[in-house]
Coordinates of C-alpha atoms in Angstrom, one line a residue:
M632 CA 259.0 120.0 14.9
T633 CA 256.1 117.5 14.6
T634 CA 256.1 114.4 16.8
Q635 CA 254.5 111.4 15.2
V636 CA 252.5 109.2 17.5
T637 CA 252.3 105.5 16.6
T638 CA 249.1 103.8 17.7
R639 CA 249.2 100.1 18.1
T640 CA 246.1 98.4 16.7
S641 CA 244.8 95.2 18.4
P642 CA 244.4 92.2 16.2
S643 CA 240.9 91.7 14.9
A644 CA 238.5 89.3 16.6
P645 CA 238.5 86.9 13.6
A646 CA 242.3 87.0 13.4
L647 CA 242.6 86.0 17.1
A648 CA 240.0 83.3 16.7
R649 CA 242.2 81.8 13.9
T650 CA 245.4 81.7 16.0
Q651 CA 246.9 78.3 16.8
L652 CA 246.5 78.9 20.5
A653 CA 242.8 79.8 20.3
R654 CA 242.1 76.7 18.2
A655 CA 244.1 74.5 20.5
Q656 CA 242.1 75.9 23.5
D657 CA 238.6 75.6 22.1
Q658 CA 238.3 79.3 21.3
L659 CA 239.2 80.2 24.9
L660 CA 242.0 82.6 25.9
T661 CA 243.1 84.1 29.2
R662 CA 243.8 87.8 29.7
E663 CA 247.5 87.1 29.9
Q664 CA 247.4 85.3 26.6
L665 CA 245.4 88.0 24.9
L666 CA 247.8 90.7 26.1
A667 CA 250.7 88.6 24.7
L668 CA 249.0 88.4 21.4
G669 CA 248.8 92.2 21.2
C670 CA 245.2 92.8 22.5
A671 CA 244.9 95.8 24.8
D672 CA 242.8 95.7 28.0
S673 CA 240.5 98.3 26.5
T674 CA 239.9 96.1 23.5
I675 CA 239.1 93.1 25.7
S676 CA 236.6 95.2 27.6
Y677 CA 235.0 96.5 24.4
R678 CA 234.7 93.1 22.8
T679 CA 233.1 91.6 25.9
R680 CA 230.4 94.2 26.1
R681 CA 226.8 92.9 26.2
D682 CA 226.4 92.7 22.4
G683 CA 230.0 92.1 21.7
P684 CA 231.7 89.2 19.8
W685 CA 233.3 87.8 23.0
Q686 CA 232.2 86.8 26.5
R687 CA 233.8 86.4 29.8
I688 CA 233.4 82.9 31.1
L689 CA 235.4 83.2 34.3
R690 CA 237.6 85.8 35.8
H691 CA 240.3 86.6 33.2
V692 CA 239.1 83.8 30.9
Y693 CA 237.3 84.7 27.6
L694 CA 235.4 82.8 25.0
L695 CA 236.0 84.2 21.5
Q696 CA 232.5 83.6 20.2
T697 CA 228.9 84.3 21.0
G698 CA 226.4 81.8 22.3
P699 CA 226.6 79.5 25.3
P700 CA 229.8 77.6 25.9
T701 CA 229.8 73.9 25.2
P702 CA 230.4 71.4 28.1
R703 CA 233.9 70.9 26.8
Q704 CA 234.5 74.7 26.7
R705 CA 233.3 75.0 30.3
L706 CA 235.9 72.3 31.3
R707 CA 238.6 74.0 29.3
A708 CA 237.8 77.4 30.9
A709 CA 238.0 75.8 34.4
L710 CA 241.5 74.5 33.6
L711 CA 242.6 77.9 32.2
Y712 CA 241.3 79.6 35.3
G713 CA 243.1 77.2 37.6
G714 CA 246.5 77.9 35.9
E715 CA 249.3 76.0 34.3
H716 CA 249.3 73.0 36.7
A717 CA 245.5 72.7 37.3
L718 CA 243.8 69.3 37.0
L719 CA 240.2 68.4 36.6
T720 CA 239.1 66.1 39.4
G721 CA 235.9 64.7 40.9
H722 CA 232.9 64.3 38.7
A723 CA 234.3 66.6 36.0
A724 CA 237.2 64.2 35.5
L725 CA 235.0 61.1 35.8
T726 CA 232.7 62.2 33.1
L727 CA 235.7 62.5 30.8
H728 CA 236.8 59.0 31.9
N729 CA 233.2 57.9 30.8
F730 CA 232.0 56.7 34.2
R731 CA 228.4 55.6 34.1
A732 CA 228.1 56.8 37.8
A733 CA 229.2 60.3 36.8
P734 CA 226.7 62.9 35.4
R735 CA 226.8 63.8 31.7
P736 CA 229.1 66.8 31.0
E737 CA 226.1 69.1 30.3
R738 CA 224.7 68.3 33.7
L739 CA 227.7 69.2 35.8
R740 CA 226.7 71.9 38.2
Y741 CA 230.3 72.5 39.5
V742 CA 233.7 71.7 38.0
D743 CA 236.4 70.8 40.6
V744 CA 239.9 71.7 39.9
L745 CA 243.1 70.7 41.8
V746 CA 246.0 73.2 42.1
P747 CA 249.3 72.8 43.9
Y748 CA 249.2 74.0 47.5
E749 CA 252.1 76.3 46.9
G750 CA 253.1 78.2 43.8
A751 CA 251.7 80.8 41.4
D752 CA 248.3 79.1 41.2
A753 CA 247.8 78.6 44.9
A754 CA 246.0 82.0 45.2
R755 CA 243.2 80.9 43.0
R756 CA 239.8 81.0 44.6
A757 CA 236.4 79.6 43.6
S758 CA 234.8 81.5 40.7
G759 CA 231.5 81.0 39.1
Y760 CA 230.9 77.2 38.6
V761 CA 234.6 76.4 39.4
R762 CA 235.6 75.0 42.8
V763 CA 239.4 75.2 43.4
H764 CA 241.1 72.8 45.8
R765 CA 244.6 73.3 46.9
T766 CA 246.5 70.0 47.5
R767 CA 249.9 68.9 48.7
R768 CA 249.3 65.5 47.1
V769 CA 249.4 66.4 43.4
P770 CA 248.2 63.3 41.5
E771 CA 249.4 61.8 38.3
V772 CA 248.1 63.6 35.2
W773 CA 245.8 61.6 32.9
P774 CA 245.2 63.6 29.7
V775 CA 241.7 62.7 28.3
A776 CA 240.7 64.2 25.0
G777 CA 243.3 66.9 25.4
L778 CA 242.1 68.0 28.9
R779 CA 244.3 67.5 32.0
C780 CA 242.6 65.2 34.5
A781 CA 243.6 63.7 37.8
E782 CA 244.2 59.9 37.7
P783 CA 240.9 58.0 38.2
G784 CA 241.5 56.8 41.8
R785 CA 242.0 60.4 43.0
A786 CA 239.1 61.7 40.9
V787 CA 236.8 59.0 42.5
A788 CA 238.0 59.9 46.0
D789 CA 237.3 63.6 45.4
A790 CA 233.9 62.8 43.8
V791 CA 232.8 61.0 47.0
R792 CA 232.8 64.4 48.7
D793 CA 229.6 65.2 46.8
L794 CA 227.8 61.9 47.5
A795 CA 225.6 61.5 50.5
C796 CA 224.1 58.1 49.6
E797 CA 225.9 54.8 50.4
R798 CA 224.5 53.2 47.2
D799 CA 225.9 55.9 45.0
V800 CA 229.3 55.6 46.7
T801 CA 229.2 51.9 46.3
A802 CA 228.3 52.2 42.6
L803 CA 231.1 54.6 42.0
L804 CA 233.8 52.6 43.8
A805 CA 232.6 49.4 42.1
E806 CA 232.7 50.9 38.6
A807 CA 236.2 52.2 39.1
V808 CA 237.4 48.7 39.9
Q809 CA 235.1 46.7 37.6
Q810 CA 236.1 48.7 34.5
G811 CA 239.8 48.4 35.3
F812 CA 240.5 52.1 36.1
C813 CA 242.3 51.3 39.3
A814 CA 243.0 48.5 41.7
P815 CA 241.0 48.2 44.9
E816 CA 244.1 48.8 47.0
A817 CA 244.9 52.0 45.2
L818 CA 241.4 53.3 45.5
L819 CA 241.2 52.5 49.2
S820 CA 244.5 54.2 49.7
E821 CA 243.1 57.4 48.1
L822 CA 240.1 57.3 50.3
R823 CA 242.2 57.0 53.4
A824 CA 244.5 59.8 52.3
S825 CA 241.6 62.1 51.7
R826 CA 239.9 61.0 55.0
R827 CA 236.7 60.3 53.1
H828 CA 236.6 56.8 54.6
L829 CA 235.8 58.3 58.0
A830 CA 232.2 58.8 57.0
P831 CA 230.2 55.7 58.0
Y832 CA 228.4 55.2 54.7
V833 CA 231.8 55.5 52.8
A834 CA 233.3 53.0 55.2
R835 CA 230.5 50.5 54.5
S836 CA 231.1 51.0 50.7
A837 CA 234.8 50.5 51.2
D838 CA 234.1 47.3 53.1
H839 CA 232.1 46.0 50.1
L840 CA 234.9 46.9 47.8
T841 CA 237.4 45.0 50.0
A842 CA 235.2 42.0 50.0
G843 CA 235.3 41.9 46.2
V844 CA 231.9 43.4 45.4
H845 CA 231.7 44.9 41.9
S846 CA 228.3 46.6 41.8
A847 CA 225.7 48.3 43.8
L848 CA 223.3 45.3 43.3
E849 CA 226.0 42.9 44.6
A850 CA 226.4 45.2 47.6
D851 CA 222.6 44.9 48.2
A852 CA 222.9 41.2 48.0
R853 CA 225.8 41.1 50.5
A854 CA 223.9 43.3 52.9
L855 CA 220.9 40.9 52.6
L856 CA 223.2 37.9 53.4
H857 CA 224.5 39.7 56.5
R858 CA 221.0 40.7 57.6
Y859 CA 219.7 37.2 57.5
G860 CA 222.7 35.5 59.0
L861 CA 223.8 33.7 55.8
P862 CA 227.5 32.7 55.3
E863 CA 229.8 35.1 53.4
P864 CA 230.6 33.8 49.9
L865 CA 233.6 34.7 47.7
W866 CA 232.7 37.6 45.5
N867 CA 233.5 37.6 41.8
P868 CA 236.0 34.7 41.9
D869 CA 237.4 33.4 38.7
L870 CA 236.5 29.7 38.4
H871 CA 238.8 27.4 36.3
D872 CA 238.7 23.8 35.1
P873 CA 241.0 21.9 37.4
S874 CA 242.4 19.6 34.7
T875 CA 243.1 22.2 32.0
G876 CA 243.1 25.5 33.8
T877 CA 240.6 26.8 31.3
F878 CA 238.5 29.7 32.5
L879 CA 234.9 28.7 33.2
A880 CA 233.0 31.6 34.7
R881 CA 233.1 34.5 37.1
P882 CA 229.8 34.3 39.2
D883 CA 228.8 37.2 41.3
A884 CA 229.2 35.1 44.4
Y885 CA 230.3 31.6 45.2
W886 CA 230.2 29.3 48.2
P887 CA 233.0 26.8 47.6
A888 CA 232.1 24.5 50.5
H889 CA 228.6 24.1 49.0
G890 CA 229.2 24.3 45.3
V891 CA 226.6 27.1 45.0
A892 CA 226.9 30.2 42.8
L893 CA 224.8 33.4 43.1
E894 CA 224.0 35.5 40.1
V895 CA 222.4 39.0 40.6
D896 CA 220.8 40.3 37.5
S897 CA 219.8 43.8 36.6
R898 CA 217.4 45.1 33.9
A899 CA 220.1 47.5 32.7
Y900 CA 222.6 44.7 32.1
H901 CA 220.1 42.5 30.2
F902 CA 218.7 45.3 28.1
D903 CA 220.2 43.9 24.9
V904 CA 220.2 40.4 23.5
E905 CA 224.0 40.0 23.5
S906 CA 224.2 40.6 27.2
W907 CA 221.4 38.2 27.9
Q908 CA 223.1 35.5 25.8
R909 CA 226.4 36.0 27.6
T910 CA 224.6 35.5 30.9
L911 CA 222.9 32.3 29.7
A912 CA 226.2 31.0 28.4
Q913 CA 227.9 31.5 31.8
R914 CA 224.9 29.9 33.6
N915 CA 225.3 26.8 31.3
R916 CA 229.0 26.6 32.0
L917 CA 228.4 26.7 35.7
A918 CA 225.7 24.0 35.4
R919 CA 228.0 21.8 33.4
A920 CA 230.7 22.1 36.0
G921 CA 228.2 20.7 38.5
L922 CA 227.3 23.9 40.4
R923 CA 223.9 24.9 41.7
V924 CA 223.0 28.5 40.5
V925 CA 220.7 30.8 42.4
A926 CA 219.6 33.7 40.2
V927 CA 217.9 36.8 41.7
T928 CA 217.1 40.2 40.4
G929 CA 217.5 43.7 41.9
E930 CA 213.7 43.8 42.3
D931 CA 213.8 40.5 44.3
L932 CA 216.4 42.0 46.7
R933 CA 214.3 45.1 47.3
A934 CA 210.8 43.8 47.3
R935 CA 211.2 40.1 48.5
P936 CA 214.4 40.0 50.7
G937 CA 213.0 37.3 53.0
T938 CA 212.0 35.1 50.1
V939 CA 215.5 35.5 48.6
A940 CA 217.2 34.7 51.9
D941 CA 215.0 31.6 52.4
H942 CA 215.8 30.4 48.9
I943 CA 219.5 30.8 49.4
R944 CA 219.5 29.2 52.8
A945 CA 217.5 26.2 51.5
T946 CA 219.9 25.7 48.6
L947 CA 223.0 25.9 50.8
T948 CA 221.4 23.4 53.2
S949 CA 220.5 21.0 50.5
C950 CA 224.0 21.0 49.1
L951 CA 225.8 20.7 52.4
G952 CA 227.6 17.4 52.6
A953 CA 227.0 16.7 48.9
P954 CA 230.0 16.2 46.5
V955 CA 231.5 19.6 45.6
P956 CA 233.0 20.1 42.1
A957 CA 236.8 20.4 42.2
L958 CA 237.3 23.8 40.7
L959 CA 240.3 26.2 40.7
L960 CA 239.7 29.6 42.1
N961 CA 241.7 32.2 40.2
N962 CA 244.0 29.4 38.9
S963 CA 244.7 28.3 42.5
P964 CA 242.7 25.9 44.7
S965 CA 243.1 28.0 47.8
T966 CA 243.8 31.7 46.8
R967 CA 241.9 34.6 45.4
G968 CA 243.3 37.6 43.7
S969 CA 242.0 41.0 42.6
R970 CA 240.4 41.0 39.2
A971 CA 241.6 44.5 38.5
A972 CA 245.2 43.8 39.7
S973 CA 245.5 40.4 37.9
A974 CA 244.2 41.9 34.7
R975 CA 247.1 44.5 34.7
G976 CA 249.8 42.5 36.5
G977 CA 249.1 44.4 39.8
G978 CA 249.4 47.9 38.3
A979 CA 247.8 51.0 39.7
G980 CA 245.4 51.7 36.8
R981 CA 244.7 51.7 33.1
R982 CA 245.7 54.8 31.2
P983 CA 243.3 55.9 28.5
E984 CA 246.1 56.7 26.0
G985 CA 245.1 60.2 25.2
R986 CA 241.4 59.5 24.6
A987 CA 238.2 59.4 26.6
G988 CA 237.6 56.1 28.4
R989 CA 234.8 53.7 27.9
R990 CA 231.2 54.5 28.6
P991 CA 229.5 51.1 28.7
R992 CA 226.0 52.6 29.4
G993 CA 224.2 49.8 27.7
G994 CA 226.8 47.0 28.0
G995 CA 228.4 47.2 31.4
R996 CA 228.3 44.3 33.8
R997 CA 225.6 43.7 36.4
G998 CA 224.4 46.6 38.5

């Protein structure tokens, strides 16, 4: 009697690349997924040989093509390695949210992934360019361009871990608030929960954020005011016409007792004609409202701080006791609100609705 042996043939490499799963995952599949599709371990090993059609990107994560992976494929592979509940965080998430302060995707040295503290994915360890962080505080999921990301506030707090410069931290925190990704209170809460705020340079950046500073240049200006003993202004207040309630302008800083506004200009912001015209229009509105405007540049703050301080002090002194325009601050003569919170009715953040966020590299606000 002859026994017939049936040999199972693994699907061909082109057939696997055409599967719906492979297309949905940017031509990346895990070992578990390949086995479920009928591909034997021996076939996986053979096809990932040095001159084979596949390559292993991370442990048990395979790219079904030759050539270097794209930045998006590297991010997708990190998520597949992290497991079903993994989330991109830190600079990897911020680059998808299109933060100017985050590196471009191709420049990411490491990709940080959050996994639940307990569960099937908790045993994951760092592999290759992926750093795995177990967390008991699993954040809200913000899908961006089909990739699972932590919500921006958590991603910012996790990104601070890799920053050792106060100016870089200030720029990152300010952008998160200025671009409407999260309210200052939510961002500060994340920093406290992660204990990042304990570092002195992070604490100083958080203090700038609490004061209402919206850029690194504004933080430089605030530090200069403190250094030279000048009074603290309101930062980024909304000024309204008292008779109609119409919005007039939002200067970088404003001394309501003196009727003096401070504008801090950066070369990056005024790179294009449209941005420069917006700035001139705001200056004209402030002048028509009867305010004195002091304009300085980032170069002035760095190279001529004493001159800037003397100019501001002289302007404040000359306006002291003079009639002050009756303006409404944030629609109220005596209260200020958070720009980020008022723009969203006090919500915790702005969801990107399934697409990448804005990258205003040429058209962002000052700083």
